[in-house]
Amino acid sequence: MRQEEKTTAIVTGSGRGIGKETAVLLAKKGVNVVVCSRTDSEVNSVVEEIKKLTSKSNVFGVNCDVGIPSQVNSLIRSTIDKFGSETLDILVNNAGVAFNKKLIDTTEGEWDQTTNTNLKGAFLFCKGGSSSYDCKRIES
């Protein structure tokens, strides 16, 4: 099977936790997977783990802050270039942050980081990749 004939997925926040497990599961099913995290060491670790677990999938990792439009757009372009497809089939908006403290103790910087990651990041990926997603499958 050629790469462009396979399903392609971007999983944000896939350096650990639920995102990592989602990326691993998709890879085991033969999906082309993009591992995305702000932390290089996490990205590299997950990519290596997937490569060791399965040969069914093509995987690559990208360091990306989901709250920065230029990084999101670059990741989407890189995904399309890497897998030779004009469509992105799966987007898992998993990236998220949380500060376990009272609102009164939360700094404006922490609030900005929370909204940029949890809200703006999902918006940017949906908007940035909307022309690449296979909307026909959603409508049917």
PDB file of C-alpha atoms in Angstrom:
ATOM      1  CA  MET A   1       0.000   0.000   0.000  1.00  0.00           C
ATOM      2  CA  ARG A   2       1.374   3.434  -0.923  1.00  0.00           C
ATOM      3  CA  GLN A   3       1.537   6.031   1.830  1.00  0.00           C
ATOM      4  CA  GLU A   4      -1.043   8.321   0.263  1.00  0.00           C
ATOM      5  CA  GLU A   5      -3.590   5.489   0.201  1.00  0.00           C
ATOM      6  CA  LYS A   6      -3.396   5.109   3.970  1.00  0.00           C
ATOM      7  CA  THR A   7      -5.366   7.046   6.530  1.00  0.00           C
ATOM      8  CA  THR A   8      -3.418   9.914   8.088  1.00  0.00           C
ATOM      9  CA  ALA A   9      -3.860  11.216  11.645  1.00  0.00           C
ATOM     10  CA  ILE A  10      -2.482  14.145  13.616  1.00  0.00           C
ATOM     11  CA  VAL A  11      -2.611  13.627  17.381  1.00  0.00           C
ATOM     12  CA  THR A  12      -1.857  16.772  19.369  1.00  0.00           C
ATOM     13  CA  GLY A  13      -0.492  16.361  22.870  1.00  0.00           C
ATOM     14  CA  SER A  14       0.721  12.888  21.960  1.00  0.00           C
ATOM     15  CA  GLY A  15       3.957  13.047  23.899  1.00  0.00           C
ATOM     16  CA  ARG A  16       2.383  11.296  26.885  1.00  0.00           C
ATOM     17  CA  GLY A  17      -0.855  10.111  28.458  1.00  0.00           C
ATOM     18  CA  ILE A  18      -4.041   9.700  26.445  1.00  0.00           C
ATOM     19  CA  GLY A  19      -2.525  11.351  23.366  1.00  0.00           C
ATOM     20  CA  LYS A  20       0.410   8.955  23.353  1.00  0.00           C
ATOM     21  CA  GLU A  21      -1.829   5.921  23.753  1.00  0.00           C
ATOM     22  CA  THR A  22      -4.092   7.197  20.962  1.00  0.00           C
ATOM     23  CA  ALA A  23      -1.099   7.631  18.632  1.00  0.00           C
ATOM     24  CA  VAL A  24       0.159   4.136  19.461  1.00  0.00           C
ATOM     25  CA  LEU A  25      -3.279   2.583  18.894  1.00  0.00           C
ATOM     26  CA  LEU A  26      -3.721   4.341  15.538  1.00  0.00           C
ATOM     27  CA  ALA A  27      -0.242   3.232  14.450  1.00  0.00           C
ATOM     28  CA  LYS A  28      -1.017  -0.382  15.360  1.00  0.00           C
ATOM     29  CA  LYS A  29      -4.059  -0.104  13.080  1.00  0.00           C
ATOM     30  CA  GLY A  30      -1.796   0.970  10.198  1.00  0.00           C
ATOM     31  CA  VAL A  31      -2.625   4.669  10.209  1.00  0.00           C
ATOM     32  CA  ASN A  32       0.060   7.220   9.269  1.00  0.00           C
ATOM     33  CA  VAL A  33       0.582   9.082  12.554  1.00  0.00           C
ATOM     34  CA  VAL A  34       1.965  12.513  13.380  1.00  0.00           C
ATOM     35  CA  VAL A  35       3.135  12.754  16.984  1.00  0.00           C
ATOM     36  CA  CYS A  36       2.866  16.344  18.192  1.00  0.00           C
ATOM     37  CA  SER A  37       4.088  17.821  21.470  1.00  0.00           C
ATOM     38  CA  ARG A  38       5.933  20.885  22.760  1.00  0.00           C
ATOM     39  CA  THR A  39       8.644  18.649  24.220  1.00  0.00           C
ATOM     40  CA  ASP A  40      11.272  17.197  21.856  1.00  0.00           C
ATOM     41  CA  SER A  41      12.222  14.354  24.183  1.00  0.00           C
ATOM     42  CA  GLU A  42       8.588  13.217  24.444  1.00  0.00           C
ATOM     43  CA  VAL A  43       8.111  13.397  20.666  1.00  0.00           C
ATOM     44  CA  ASN A  44      11.275  11.376  20.023  1.00  0.00           C
ATOM     45  CA  SER A  45      10.399   8.788  22.661  1.00  0.00           C
ATOM     46  CA  VAL A  46       6.893   8.156  21.284  1.00  0.00           C
ATOM     47  CA  VAL A  47       8.110   7.985  17.673  1.00  0.00           C
ATOM     48  CA  GLU A  48      10.756   5.417  18.637  1.00  0.00           C
ATOM     49  CA  GLU A  49       8.236   3.398  20.657  1.00  0.00           C
ATOM     50  CA  ILE A  50       5.817   3.269  17.714  1.00  0.00           C
ATOM     51  CA  LYS A  51       8.585   2.243  15.313  1.00  0.00           C
ATOM     52  CA  LYS A  52       9.535  -0.619  17.647  1.00  0.00           C
ATOM     53  CA  LEU A  53       5.924  -1.759  18.122  1.00  0.00           C
ATOM     54  CA  THR A  54       4.732  -1.902  14.538  1.00  0.00           C
ATOM     55  CA  SER A  55       5.845  -1.762  10.955  1.00  0.00           C
ATOM     56  CA  LYS A  56       2.247  -1.221   9.738  1.00  0.00           C
ATOM     57  CA  SER A  57       2.430   2.531  10.231  1.00  0.00           C
ATOM     58  CA  ASN A  58       4.510   5.453   9.061  1.00  0.00           C
ATOM     59  CA  VAL A  59       5.160   7.889  11.860  1.00  0.00           C
ATOM     60  CA  PHE A  60       6.918  11.164  12.319  1.00  0.00           C
ATOM     61  CA  GLY A  61       7.142  13.589  15.178  1.00  0.00           C
ATOM     62  CA  VAL A  62       6.922  17.345  15.265  1.00  0.00           C
ATOM     63  CA  ASN A  63       7.649  19.764  18.063  1.00  0.00           C
ATOM     64  CA  CYS A  64       4.679  22.134  18.023  1.00  0.00           C
ATOM     65  CA  ASP A  65       3.046  24.609  20.370  1.00  0.00           C
ATOM     66  CA  VAL A  66      -0.605  24.305  19.351  1.00  0.00           C
ATOM     67  CA  GLY A  67      -1.307  27.892  20.395  1.00  0.00           C
ATOM     68  CA  ILE A  68       1.059  29.356  17.776  1.00  0.00           C
ATOM     69  CA  PRO A  69      -0.567  29.655  14.322  1.00  0.00           C
ATOM     70  CA  SER A  70       2.680  29.460  12.331  1.00  0.00           C
ATOM     71  CA  GLN A  71       3.675  26.216  14.067  1.00  0.00           C
ATOM     72  CA  VAL A  72       0.236  24.666  13.507  1.00  0.00           C
ATOM     73  CA  ASN A  73       0.216  25.617   9.818  1.00  0.00           C
ATOM     74  CA  SER A  74       3.754  24.306   9.382  1.00  0.00           C
ATOM     75  CA  LEU A  75       2.807  20.989  10.991  1.00  0.00           C
ATOM     76  CA  ILE A  76      -0.216  20.600   8.707  1.00  0.00           C
ATOM     77  CA  ARG A  77       1.865  21.386   5.596  1.00  0.00           C
ATOM     78  CA  SER A  78       4.606  18.987   6.731  1.00  0.00           C
ATOM     79  CA  THR A  79       2.042  16.238   7.264  1.00  0.00           C
ATOM     80  CA  ILE A  80       0.646  16.626   3.759  1.00  0.00           C
ATOM     81  CA  ASP A  81       4.164  16.778   2.270  1.00  0.00           C
ATOM     82  CA  LYS A  82       5.362  13.750   4.243  1.00  0.00           C
ATOM     83  CA  PHE A  83       2.474  11.450   3.442  1.00  0.00           C
ATOM     84  CA  GLY A  84       1.792  12.669  -0.088  1.00  0.00           C
ATOM     85  CA  SER A  85      -1.902  13.152   0.483  1.00  0.00           C
ATOM     86  CA  GLU A  86      -4.122  16.156  -0.005  1.00  0.00           C
ATOM     87  CA  THR A  87      -6.405  15.077   2.831  1.00  0.00           C
ATOM     88  CA  LEU A  88      -6.007  14.645   6.553  1.00  0.00           C
ATOM     89  CA  ASP A  89      -8.350  11.952   7.729  1.00  0.00           C
ATOM     90  CA  ILE A  90      -8.145  12.134  11.505  1.00  0.00           C
ATOM     91  CA  LEU A  91      -7.469  15.015  13.875  1.00  0.00           C
ATOM     92  CA  VAL A  92      -7.260  14.277  17.579  1.00  0.00           C
ATOM     93  CA  ASN A  93      -7.228  17.616  19.430  1.00  0.00           C
ATOM     94  CA  ASN A  94      -5.819  16.196  22.643  1.00  0.00           C
ATOM     95  CA  ALA A  95      -3.295  18.844  23.739  1.00  0.00           C
ATOM     96  CA  GLY A  96      -4.237  20.446  27.025  1.00  0.00           C
ATOM     97  CA  VAL A  97      -2.883  22.032  30.157  1.00  0.00           C
ATOM     98  CA  ALA A  98      -4.319  22.513  33.624  1.00  0.00           C
ATOM     99  CA  PHE A  99      -3.115  24.328  36.700  1.00  0.00           C
ATOM    100  CA  ASN A 100      -4.411  22.729  39.872  1.00  0.00           C
ATOM    101  CA  LYS A 101      -5.006  25.851  41.921  1.00  0.00           C
ATOM    102  CA  LYS A 102      -7.705  28.281  42.883  1.00  0.00           C
ATOM    103  CA  LEU A 103      -8.674  30.862  40.274  1.00  0.00           C
ATOM    104  CA  ILE A 104      -7.608  33.641  42.614  1.00  0.00           C
ATOM    105  CA  ASP A 105      -4.094  32.138  42.706  1.00  0.00           C
ATOM    106  CA  THR A 106      -3.875  31.684  38.922  1.00  0.00           C
ATOM    107  CA  THR A 107      -1.613  34.150  37.149  1.00  0.00           C
ATOM    108  CA  GLU A 108      -2.568  35.850  33.899  1.00  0.00           C
ATOM    109  CA  GLY A 109       0.278  33.957  32.199  1.00  0.00           C
ATOM    110  CA  GLU A 110      -1.134  30.630  33.385  1.00  0.00           C
ATOM    111  CA  TRP A 111      -4.592  31.652  32.180  1.00  0.00           C
ATOM    112  CA  ASP A 112      -3.172  32.646  28.779  1.00  0.00           C
ATOM    113  CA  GLN A 113      -1.334  29.323  28.497  1.00  0.00           C
ATOM    114  CA  THR A 114      -4.508  27.422  29.379  1.00  0.00           C
ATOM    115  CA  THR A 115      -6.708  29.195  26.839  1.00  0.00           C
ATOM    116  CA  ASN A 116      -4.021  29.152  24.125  1.00  0.00           C
ATOM    117  CA  THR A 117      -3.511  25.418  24.469  1.00  0.00           C
ATOM    118  CA  ASN A 118      -6.986  24.160  25.346  1.00  0.00           C
ATOM    119  CA  LEU A 119      -9.107  26.476  23.173  1.00  0.00           C
ATOM    120  CA  LYS A 120      -7.004  28.301  20.614  1.00  0.00           C
ATOM    121  CA  GLY A 121      -5.024  25.176  19.720  1.00  0.00           C
ATOM    122  CA  ALA A 122      -8.134  23.206  18.796  1.00  0.00           C
ATOM    123  CA  PHE A 123      -9.453  26.195  16.825  1.00  0.00           C
ATOM    124  CA  LEU A 124      -6.188  26.615  14.903  1.00  0.00           C
ATOM    125  CA  PHE A 125      -5.972  22.940  13.933  1.00  0.00           C
ATOM    126  CA  CYS A 126      -9.601  22.804  12.835  1.00  0.00           C
ATOM    127  CA  LYS A 127      -9.302  26.018  10.861  1.00  0.00           C
ATOM    128  CA  GLY A 128      -5.812  25.399   9.475  1.00  0.00           C
ATOM    129  CA  GLY A 129      -6.570  21.942   8.211  1.00  0.00           C
ATOM    130  CA  SER A 130     -10.183  22.470   7.175  1.00  0.00           C
ATOM    131  CA  SER A 131      -9.324  22.581   3.480  1.00  0.00           C
ATOM    132  CA  SER A 132      -7.390  19.328   3.896  1.00  0.00           C
ATOM    133  CA  TYR A 133      -9.913  17.292   5.845  1.00  0.00           C
ATOM    134  CA  ASP A 134     -12.025  14.827   3.958  1.00  0.00           C
ATOM    135  CA  CYS A 135     -15.379  16.519   4.562  1.00  0.00           C
ATOM    136  CA  LYS A 136     -17.236  14.082   2.308  1.00  0.00           C
ATOM    137  CA  ARG A 137     -16.802  11.408   4.954  1.00  0.00           C
ATOM    138  CA  ILE A 138     -18.286  13.680   7.603  1.00  0.00           C
ATOM    139  CA  GLU A 139     -21.358  14.478   5.502  1.00  0.00           C
ATOM    140  CA  SER A 140     -22.226  10.876   4.614  1.00  0.00           C
TER     141      SER A 140
END
